[in-house]
Amino acid sequence: MLLDMKFDYISNIIYLLQIVKTFFIMKKSVIVLCAFIATLFVVCSCSENSKMSEQHQESESSYEQLELALNAYSDSYVSSTETKGPFWKRLGNIFMCDGIGAAAGSLMGPGGSLFGAVVGSTFRFIYELIDHGLDCQSTQNLVDFYDRSARLYDEQDSLDAADSLGLIHNRLITEILEENPNIMSLSDIELNRIINDKVCEYSSLSVRYSIDDFRTFSQLSKSESSESLYNDALGKYPTLEKELRLVKIYADNVANLEENLIPEYSLGFKEIVEASEIEDSSKEIVKSAVSVTGSSKLMWQEEALLNVSE
């Protein structure tokens, strides 16, 4: 009997030892498995980060190469062009406001580019009228200052939405000036309503932009130079830095070009952008800004404005 009890006792101990051994083996296996999974995760994560870093570098390189190409292309046009005077550097801000407004407005969805460009252009023009003491009492006196028939591209019917934005922008601006002879005395709220109505009419959209949106673009238009306007816009819209740099190249150069060179220059500029390796969304933003800025430059009659300002 005693012998049997000892045997059972020893058997139980052996059994327990086997359980403990099995436990440690399993635990060790689990630890090894966890270590393997963790290592695999780190390797995959590093690989993914490396891939993302390479893609980011390639993207940055594409924009840098495009900038170099556009600057080289622009130099061939502006190097032989007489530099404009101080007044035209300031009036050139109208064109820059158009481009910045179109680019920044793209973040607001369909119709945003048109709204941003029209607000910037209209407000900047009014600002210049006041600053230079032009006759602001009636826009009937302003018809000599813009050309309703101005066209940036010849074949309008074959243009896509981005290319056509400038044509729509010019029509909208001239209609606002002609239909509102008291525009100089309108409040922000009234002018915002008028521009919203026009944008809805031309874009077939029911989206209406707030007074805060209006004041954001109108505030940018008060910048005293294209450089300060660019910096203000960059501070407000940092995610558009790459696109804004490209828009600035175009606006700064087109402000110094004679009218007969602008369509050809703009077409070449656009073709270089389209052939580049930058993102398609960026191409559309830049093309919209080019269309609006170039069209605005052709619309405003520089000589008439210059004669009155002297």
mmCIF file of C-alpha atoms in Angstrom:
data_model
loop_
_atom_site.group_PDB
_atom_site.id
_atom_site.type_symbol
_atom_site.label_atom_id
_atom_site.label_comp_id
_atom_site.label_asym_id
_atom_site.label_seq_id
_atom_site.Cartn_x
_atom_site.Cartn_y
_atom_site.Cartn_z
ATOM 1 C CA MET A 1 0.000 0.000 0.000
ATOM 2 C CA LEU A 2 2.726 2.429 1.017
ATOM 3 C CA LEU A 3 4.695 1.492 -2.039
ATOM 4 C CA ASP A 4 1.709 2.223 -4.254
ATOM 5 C CA MET A 5 1.235 5.643 -2.652
ATOM 6 C CA LYS A 6 4.859 6.550 -3.254
ATOM 7 C CA PHE A 7 4.569 5.409 -6.842
ATOM 8 C CA ASP A 8 1.458 7.539 -7.386
ATOM 9 C CA TYR A 9 3.185 10.493 -5.765
ATOM 10 C CA ILE A 10 6.203 10.118 -7.995
ATOM 11 C CA SER A 11 3.951 9.687 -11.034
ATOM 12 C CA ASN A 12 2.105 12.923 -10.193
ATOM 13 C CA ILE A 13 5.373 14.811 -9.844
ATOM 14 C CA ILE A 14 6.579 13.500 -13.184
ATOM 15 C CA TYR A 15 3.264 14.486 -14.732
ATOM 16 C CA LEU A 16 3.498 17.990 -13.290
ATOM 17 C CA LEU A 17 7.074 18.314 -14.533
ATOM 18 C CA GLN A 18 5.916 17.321 -17.999
ATOM 19 C CA ILE A 19 3.169 19.948 -17.866
ATOM 20 C CA VAL A 20 5.671 22.599 -16.749
ATOM 21 C CA LYS A 21 8.076 21.541 -19.495
ATOM 22 C CA THR A 22 5.314 21.686 -22.080
ATOM 23 C CA PHE A 23 4.288 25.124 -20.774
ATOM 24 C CA PHE A 24 7.787 26.530 -21.084
ATOM 25 C CA ILE A 25 8.206 25.026 -24.528
ATOM 26 C CA MET A 26 4.916 26.585 -25.635
ATOM 27 C CA LYS A 27 5.823 29.882 -23.989
ATOM 28 C CA LYS A 28 9.162 29.849 -25.732
ATOM 29 C CA SER A 29 7.437 29.109 -29.030
ATOM 30 C CA VAL A 30 5.006 31.974 -28.445
ATOM 31 C CA ILE A 31 7.877 34.326 -27.631
ATOM 32 C CA VAL A 32 9.734 33.246 -30.758
ATOM 33 C CA LEU A 33 6.566 33.685 -32.830
ATOM 34 C CA CYS A 34 5.934 37.138 -31.381
ATOM 35 C CA ALA A 35 9.526 38.114 -32.003
ATOM 36 C CA PHE A 36 9.220 36.910 -35.597
ATOM 37 C CA ILE A 37 5.987 38.839 -36.148
ATOM 38 C CA ALA A 38 7.490 41.966 -34.598
ATOM 39 C CA THR A 39 10.574 41.661 -36.795
ATOM 40 C CA LEU A 40 8.426 41.129 -39.870
ATOM 41 C CA PHE A 41 6.349 44.195 -38.981
ATOM 42 C CA VAL A 42 9.456 46.338 -38.544
ATOM 43 C CA VAL A 43 10.910 45.136 -41.839
ATOM 44 C CA CYS A 44 7.638 45.793 -43.690
ATOM 45 C CA SER A 45 7.248 49.166 -42.002
ATOM 46 C CA CYS A 46 10.789 50.192 -42.922
ATOM 47 C CA SER A 47 10.222 48.986 -46.478
ATOM 48 C CA GLU A 48 6.971 50.937 -46.728
ATOM 49 C CA ASN A 49 8.564 54.061 -45.243
ATOM 50 C CA SER A 50 11.457 53.715 -47.651
ATOM 51 C CA LYS A 51 9.040 53.358 -50.549
ATOM 52 C CA MET A 52 7.045 56.405 -49.435
ATOM 53 C CA SER A 53 10.252 58.389 -49.013
ATOM 54 C CA GLU A 54 11.349 57.475 -52.533
ATOM 55 C CA GLN A 55 7.948 58.456 -53.940
ATOM 56 C CA HIS A 56 8.085 61.773 -52.070
ATOM 57 C CA GLN A 57 11.563 62.475 -53.414
ATOM 58 C CA GLU A 58 10.459 61.617 -56.942
ATOM 59 C CA SER A 59 7.459 63.942 -56.574
ATOM 60 C CA GLU A 60 9.630 66.771 -55.259
ATOM 61 C CA SER A 61 12.066 66.217 -58.111
ATOM 62 C CA SER A 62 9.239 66.401 -60.666
ATOM 63 C CA TYR A 63 8.134 69.817 -59.394
ATOM 64 C CA GLU A 64 11.701 71.103 -59.224
ATOM 65 C CA GLN A 65 12.397 69.973 -62.782
ATOM 66 C CA LEU A 66 9.180 71.619 -63.952
ATOM 67 C CA GLU A 67 10.138 74.900 -62.276
ATOM 68 C CA LEU A 68 13.500 74.868 -64.031
ATOM 69 C CA ALA A 69 11.845 74.149 -67.381
ATOM 70 C CA LEU A 70 9.260 76.920 -66.936
ATOM 71 C CA ASN A 71 11.863 79.463 -65.851
ATOM 72 C CA ALA A 72 14.060 78.620 -68.848
ATOM 73 C CA TYR A 73 11.039 78.867 -71.151
ATOM 74 C CA SER A 74 9.970 82.199 -69.642
ATOM 75 C CA ASP A 75 13.467 83.681 -69.944
ATOM 76 C CA SER A 76 13.253 83.351 -73.700
ATOM 77 C CA TYR A 77 10.246 85.699 -73.669
ATOM 78 C CA VAL A 78 10.914 88.275 -70.975
ATOM 79 C CA SER A 79 14.666 88.809 -71.450
ATOM 80 C CA SER A 80 14.072 91.113 -74.410
ATOM 81 C CA THR A 81 10.948 92.790 -72.983
ATOM 82 C CA GLU A 82 11.063 96.255 -71.477
ATOM 83 C CA THR A 83 10.433 96.196 -67.724
ATOM 84 C CA LYS A 84 7.149 97.770 -66.644
ATOM 85 C CA GLY A 85 7.075 100.764 -64.322
ATOM 86 C CA PRO A 86 5.940 100.883 -60.645
ATOM 87 C CA PHE A 87 2.294 101.388 -61.583
ATOM 88 C CA TRP A 88 2.239 98.261 -63.704
ATOM 89 C CA LYS A 89 3.970 96.260 -61.017
ATOM 90 C CA ARG A 90 1.040 97.121 -58.779
ATOM 91 C CA LEU A 91 -1.556 96.596 -61.490
ATOM 92 C CA GLY A 92 0.128 93.264 -62.150
ATOM 93 C CA ASN A 93 -1.138 92.279 -58.715
ATOM 94 C CA ILE A 94 -4.603 92.027 -60.259
ATOM 95 C CA PHE A 95 -3.380 89.207 -62.470
ATOM 96 C CA MET A 96 -1.566 87.619 -59.545
ATOM 97 C CA CYS A 97 -4.736 87.838 -57.435
ATOM 98 C CA ASP A 98 -6.591 86.040 -60.209
ATOM 99 C CA GLY A 99 -4.086 83.201 -60.291
ATOM 100 C CA ILE A 100 -3.796 82.862 -56.518
ATOM 101 C CA GLY A 101 -7.581 83.001 -56.152
ATOM 102 C CA ALA A 102 -8.085 80.302 -58.781
ATOM 103 C CA ALA A 103 -5.477 78.030 -57.178
ATOM 104 C CA ALA A 104 -6.668 78.514 -53.600
ATOM 105 C CA GLY A 105 -10.314 78.302 -54.622
ATOM 106 C CA SER A 106 -9.701 74.795 -55.956
ATOM 107 C CA LEU A 107 -9.668 73.619 -52.335
ATOM 108 C CA MET A 108 -13.319 74.678 -52.057
ATOM 109 C CA GLY A 109 -14.607 72.249 -54.670
ATOM 110 C CA PRO A 110 -16.405 72.906 -57.988
ATOM 111 C CA GLY A 111 -16.867 76.620 -58.580
ATOM 112 C CA GLY A 112 -14.305 77.528 -55.953
ATOM 113 C CA SER A 113 -11.601 78.478 -58.449
ATOM 114 C CA LEU A 114 -13.983 80.809 -60.293
ATOM 115 C CA PHE A 115 -15.206 82.379 -57.052
ATOM 116 C CA GLY A 116 -11.688 82.898 -55.694
ATOM 117 C CA ALA A 117 -10.430 84.427 -58.932
ATOM 118 C CA VAL A 118 -13.394 86.785 -59.360
ATOM 119 C CA VAL A 119 -13.279 88.016 -55.767
ATOM 120 C CA GLY A 120 -9.544 88.609 -55.939
ATOM 121 C CA SER A 121 -9.685 90.369 -59.300
ATOM 122 C CA THR A 122 -12.717 92.525 -58.531
ATOM 123 C CA PHE A 123 -11.534 93.607 -55.108
ATOM 124 C CA ARG A 124 -7.991 94.331 -56.306
ATOM 125 C CA PHE A 125 -9.275 96.406 -59.234
ATOM 126 C CA ILE A 126 -11.491 98.434 -56.914
ATOM 127 C CA TYR A 127 -8.522 98.883 -54.572
ATOM 128 C CA GLU A 128 -6.377 100.202 -57.447
ATOM 129 C CA LEU A 129 -9.129 102.570 -58.593
ATOM 130 C CA ILE A 130 -9.387 104.096 -55.148
ATOM 131 C CA ASP A 131 -5.639 104.268 -54.618
ATOM 132 C CA HIS A 132 -5.004 106.003 -57.948
ATOM 133 C CA GLY A 133 -7.938 108.379 -57.623
ATOM 134 C CA LEU A 134 -9.769 107.152 -60.685
ATOM 135 C CA ASP A 135 -13.377 108.096 -61.252
ATOM 136 C CA CYS A 136 -15.120 105.489 -59.138
ATOM 137 C CA GLN A 137 -18.596 106.974 -59.039
ATOM 138 C CA SER A 138 -19.950 105.049 -61.998
ATOM 139 C CA THR A 139 -18.704 101.993 -63.836
ATOM 140 C CA GLN A 140 -20.102 103.572 -66.998
ATOM 141 C CA ASN A 141 -16.759 105.378 -67.021
ATOM 142 C CA LEU A 142 -14.880 102.087 -66.777
ATOM 143 C CA VAL A 143 -15.917 100.493 -70.083
ATOM 144 C CA ASP A 144 -12.776 101.820 -71.737
ATOM 145 C CA PHE A 145 -10.652 99.987 -69.174
ATOM 146 C CA TYR A 146 -11.499 96.452 -70.238
ATOM 147 C CA ASP A 147 -11.991 94.482 -73.442
ATOM 148 C CA ARG A 148 -15.018 92.232 -73.429
ATOM 149 C CA SER A 149 -13.812 90.274 -76.463
ATOM 150 C CA ALA A 150 -10.378 89.361 -75.063
ATOM 151 C CA ARG A 151 -9.461 85.693 -75.659
ATOM 152 C CA LEU A 152 -6.431 83.833 -74.369
ATOM 153 C CA TYR A 153 -6.841 80.736 -76.560
ATOM 154 C CA ASP A 154 -8.187 80.630 -80.115
ATOM 155 C CA GLU A 155 -10.266 77.438 -80.186
ATOM 156 C CA GLN A 156 -12.533 78.006 -77.221
ATOM 157 C CA ASP A 157 -14.914 75.176 -78.080
ATOM 158 C CA SER A 158 -12.164 72.564 -77.769
ATOM 159 C CA LEU A 159 -10.931 73.728 -74.369
ATOM 160 C CA ASP A 160 -11.405 71.720 -71.200
ATOM 161 C CA ALA A 161 -12.875 73.136 -67.997
ATOM 162 C CA ALA A 162 -9.552 74.440 -66.674
ATOM 163 C CA ASP A 163 -8.661 76.200 -69.939
ATOM 164 C CA SER A 164 -12.123 77.770 -70.249
ATOM 165 C CA LEU A 165 -12.090 79.253 -66.750
ATOM 166 C CA GLY A 166 -10.418 82.469 -67.906
ATOM 167 C CA LEU A 167 -13.083 83.152 -70.534
ATOM 168 C CA ILE A 168 -15.852 82.679 -67.965
ATOM 169 C CA HIS A 169 -13.933 84.813 -65.457
ATOM 170 C CA ASN A 170 -13.731 87.745 -67.895
ATOM 171 C CA ARG A 171 -17.421 87.557 -68.797
ATOM 172 C CA LEU A 172 -18.379 87.456 -65.159
ATOM 173 C CA ILE A 173 -16.158 90.418 -64.210
ATOM 174 C CA THR A 174 -17.408 92.667 -67.008
ATOM 175 C CA GLU A 175 -21.044 91.823 -66.278
ATOM 176 C CA ILE A 176 -20.597 92.632 -62.603
ATOM 177 C CA LEU A 177 -19.063 96.019 -63.447
ATOM 178 C CA GLU A 178 -21.725 96.862 -66.033
ATOM 179 C CA GLU A 179 -24.702 95.723 -63.955
ATOM 180 C CA ASN A 180 -23.580 97.445 -60.745
ATOM 181 C CA PRO A 181 -22.681 101.088 -61.407
ATOM 182 C CA ASN A 182 -22.570 101.650 -57.651
ATOM 183 C CA ILE A 183 -20.046 98.877 -57.063
ATOM 184 C CA MET A 184 -17.669 101.192 -55.213
ATOM 185 C CA SER A 185 -20.239 101.749 -52.474
ATOM 186 C CA LEU A 186 -21.314 98.130 -52.032
ATOM 187 C CA SER A 187 -20.672 96.367 -48.749
ATOM 188 C CA ASP A 188 -18.795 93.066 -48.503
ATOM 189 C CA ILE A 189 -22.074 91.234 -47.943
ATOM 190 C CA GLU A 190 -23.689 92.788 -51.026
ATOM 191 C CA LEU A 191 -20.678 92.154 -53.264
ATOM 192 C CA ASN A 192 -20.407 88.581 -52.006
ATOM 193 C CA ARG A 193 -24.045 87.976 -52.904
ATOM 194 C CA ILE A 194 -23.578 89.424 -56.392
ATOM 195 C CA ILE A 195 -20.487 87.312 -57.098
ATOM 196 C CA ASN A 196 -22.150 84.179 -55.714
ATOM 197 C CA ASP A 197 -25.145 84.751 -58.000
ATOM 198 C CA LYS A 198 -22.877 85.054 -61.017
ATOM 199 C CA VAL A 199 -20.796 82.001 -60.131
ATOM 200 C CA CYS A 200 -23.978 79.930 -59.739
ATOM 201 C CA GLU A 201 -25.261 81.234 -63.058
ATOM 202 C CA TYR A 202 -22.112 80.376 -64.993
ATOM 203 C CA SER A 203 -21.154 77.143 -63.245
ATOM 204 C CA SER A 204 -24.672 75.684 -62.934
ATOM 205 C CA LEU A 205 -23.914 74.969 -59.268
ATOM 206 C CA SER A 206 -26.062 75.705 -56.241
ATOM 207 C CA VAL A 207 -23.055 76.063 -53.934
ATOM 208 C CA ARG A 208 -22.787 79.462 -52.276
ATOM 209 C CA TYR A 209 -19.641 80.691 -50.576
ATOM 210 C CA SER A 210 -19.703 82.421 -47.219
ATOM 211 C CA ILE A 211 -18.779 85.972 -46.331
ATOM 212 C CA ASP A 212 -15.722 84.531 -44.574
ATOM 213 C CA ASP A 213 -14.611 82.942 -47.865
ATOM 214 C CA PHE A 214 -15.130 86.276 -49.591
ATOM 215 C CA ARG A 215 -13.109 88.180 -47.005
ATOM 216 C CA THR A 216 -10.273 85.651 -47.144
ATOM 217 C CA PHE A 217 -9.751 86.267 -50.861
ATOM 218 C CA SER A 218 -10.396 90.008 -50.663
ATOM 219 C CA GLN A 219 -7.864 90.341 -47.850
ATOM 220 C CA LEU A 220 -5.204 88.611 -49.948
ATOM 221 C CA SER A 221 -5.835 91.089 -52.755
ATOM 222 C CA LYS A 222 -4.638 93.949 -50.538
ATOM 223 C CA SER A 223 -1.020 92.756 -50.659
ATOM 224 C CA GLU A 224 1.303 95.427 -52.042
ATOM 225 C CA SER A 225 3.418 93.203 -54.304
ATOM 226 C CA SER A 226 3.316 89.830 -55.992
ATOM 227 C CA GLU A 227 5.961 88.638 -53.557
ATOM 228 C CA SER A 228 3.957 89.610 -50.476
ATOM 229 C CA LEU A 229 0.789 88.234 -52.067
ATOM 230 C CA TYR A 230 2.560 84.936 -52.694
ATOM 231 C CA ASN A 231 3.870 84.791 -49.119
ATOM 232 C CA ASP A 232 0.438 85.648 -47.674
ATOM 233 C CA ALA A 233 -1.214 82.960 -49.788
ATOM 234 C CA LEU A 234 1.465 80.438 -48.858
ATOM 235 C CA GLY A 235 0.871 81.125 -45.178
ATOM 236 C CA LYS A 236 -2.859 80.653 -45.671
ATOM 237 C CA TYR A 237 -2.651 77.624 -47.978
ATOM 238 C CA PRO A 238 0.604 75.716 -47.202
ATOM 239 C CA THR A 239 -0.661 72.550 -48.899
ATOM 240 C CA LEU A 240 -0.586 74.421 -52.226
ATOM 241 C CA GLU A 241 3.043 75.476 -52.006
ATOM 242 C CA LYS A 242 4.153 73.593 -55.135
ATOM 243 C CA GLU A 243 1.250 74.856 -57.232
ATOM 244 C CA LEU A 244 1.591 78.433 -55.978
ATOM 245 C CA ARG A 245 5.272 78.507 -56.930
ATOM 246 C CA LEU A 246 4.316 77.571 -60.495
ATOM 247 C CA VAL A 247 1.485 80.103 -60.606
ATOM 248 C CA LYS A 248 3.867 82.825 -59.436
ATOM 249 C CA ILE A 249 6.306 82.052 -62.261
ATOM 250 C CA TYR A 250 3.531 82.552 -64.796
ATOM 251 C CA ALA A 251 1.984 85.657 -63.200
ATOM 252 C CA ASP A 252 5.301 87.448 -62.690
ATOM 253 C CA ASN A 253 6.302 86.867 -66.302
ATOM 254 C CA VAL A 254 2.998 87.501 -68.026
ATOM 255 C CA ALA A 255 2.704 90.865 -66.248
ATOM 256 C CA ASN A 256 5.737 92.032 -68.252
ATOM 257 C CA LEU A 257 4.761 90.657 -71.641
ATOM 258 C CA GLU A 258 3.205 92.579 -74.509
ATOM 259 C CA GLU A 259 -0.332 91.482 -75.353
ATOM 260 C CA ASN A 260 0.584 89.904 -78.700
ATOM 261 C CA LEU A 261 2.979 87.501 -76.949
ATOM 262 C CA ILE A 262 0.668 86.372 -74.147
ATOM 263 C CA PRO A 263 -1.428 83.722 -76.009
ATOM 264 C CA GLU A 264 1.654 82.039 -77.456
ATOM 265 C CA TYR A 265 3.542 82.202 -74.154
ATOM 266 C CA SER A 266 0.553 80.843 -72.233
ATOM 267 C CA LEU A 267 0.013 77.959 -74.625
ATOM 268 C CA GLY A 268 3.657 76.921 -74.382
ATOM 269 C CA PHE A 269 3.609 77.274 -70.598
ATOM 270 C CA LYS A 270 0.526 75.070 -70.387
ATOM 271 C CA GLU A 271 2.006 72.423 -72.694
ATOM 272 C CA ILE A 272 5.130 72.174 -70.542
ATOM 273 C CA VAL A 273 2.955 71.678 -67.443
ATOM 274 C CA GLU A 274 0.847 69.021 -69.152
ATOM 275 C CA ALA A 275 3.935 67.097 -70.304
ATOM 276 C CA SER A 276 5.493 67.109 -66.820
ATOM 277 C CA GLU A 277 5.462 64.305 -64.241
ATOM 278 C CA ILE A 278 3.640 66.258 -61.508
ATOM 279 C CA GLU A 279 0.302 65.062 -60.160
ATOM 280 C CA ASP A 280 -2.729 65.448 -62.422
ATOM 281 C CA SER A 281 -4.590 67.436 -59.760
ATOM 282 C CA SER A 282 -1.717 69.927 -59.667
ATOM 283 C CA LYS A 283 -1.773 70.234 -63.446
ATOM 284 C CA GLU A 284 -5.463 71.191 -63.366
ATOM 285 C CA ILE A 285 -4.872 73.796 -60.666
ATOM 286 C CA VAL A 286 -1.998 75.391 -62.590
ATOM 287 C CA LYS A 287 -3.888 75.302 -65.891
ATOM 288 C CA SER A 288 -6.865 77.030 -64.279
ATOM 289 C CA ALA A 289 -4.608 79.717 -62.832
ATOM 290 C CA VAL A 290 -2.879 80.244 -66.194
ATOM 291 C CA SER A 291 -6.209 80.557 -67.992
ATOM 292 C CA VAL A 292 -7.571 83.085 -65.501
ATOM 293 C CA THR A 293 -4.384 85.126 -65.133
ATOM 294 C CA GLY A 294 -3.660 85.361 -68.857
ATOM 295 C CA SER A 295 -7.265 86.177 -69.703
ATOM 296 C CA SER A 296 -7.353 88.890 -67.065
ATOM 297 C CA LYS A 297 -4.136 90.423 -68.409
ATOM 298 C CA LEU A 298 -5.673 90.642 -71.867
ATOM 299 C CA MET A 299 -8.996 91.972 -70.577
ATOM 300 C CA TRP A 300 -7.694 95.028 -68.726
ATOM 301 C CA GLN A 301 -6.704 97.829 -71.093
ATOM 302 C CA GLU A 302 -3.359 98.985 -69.776
ATOM 303 C CA GLU A 303 -3.044 102.187 -71.771
ATOM 304 C CA ALA A 304 -6.438 103.498 -70.665
ATOM 305 C CA LEU A 305 -5.623 102.783 -67.029
ATOM 306 C CA LEU A 306 -2.155 104.272 -67.363
ATOM 307 C CA ASN A 307 -3.419 107.495 -68.950
ATOM 308 C CA VAL A 308 -5.975 108.083 -66.197
ATOM 309 C CA SER A 309 -3.511 107.329 -63.418
ATOM 310 C CA GLU A 310 -0.961 109.882 -64.631
#
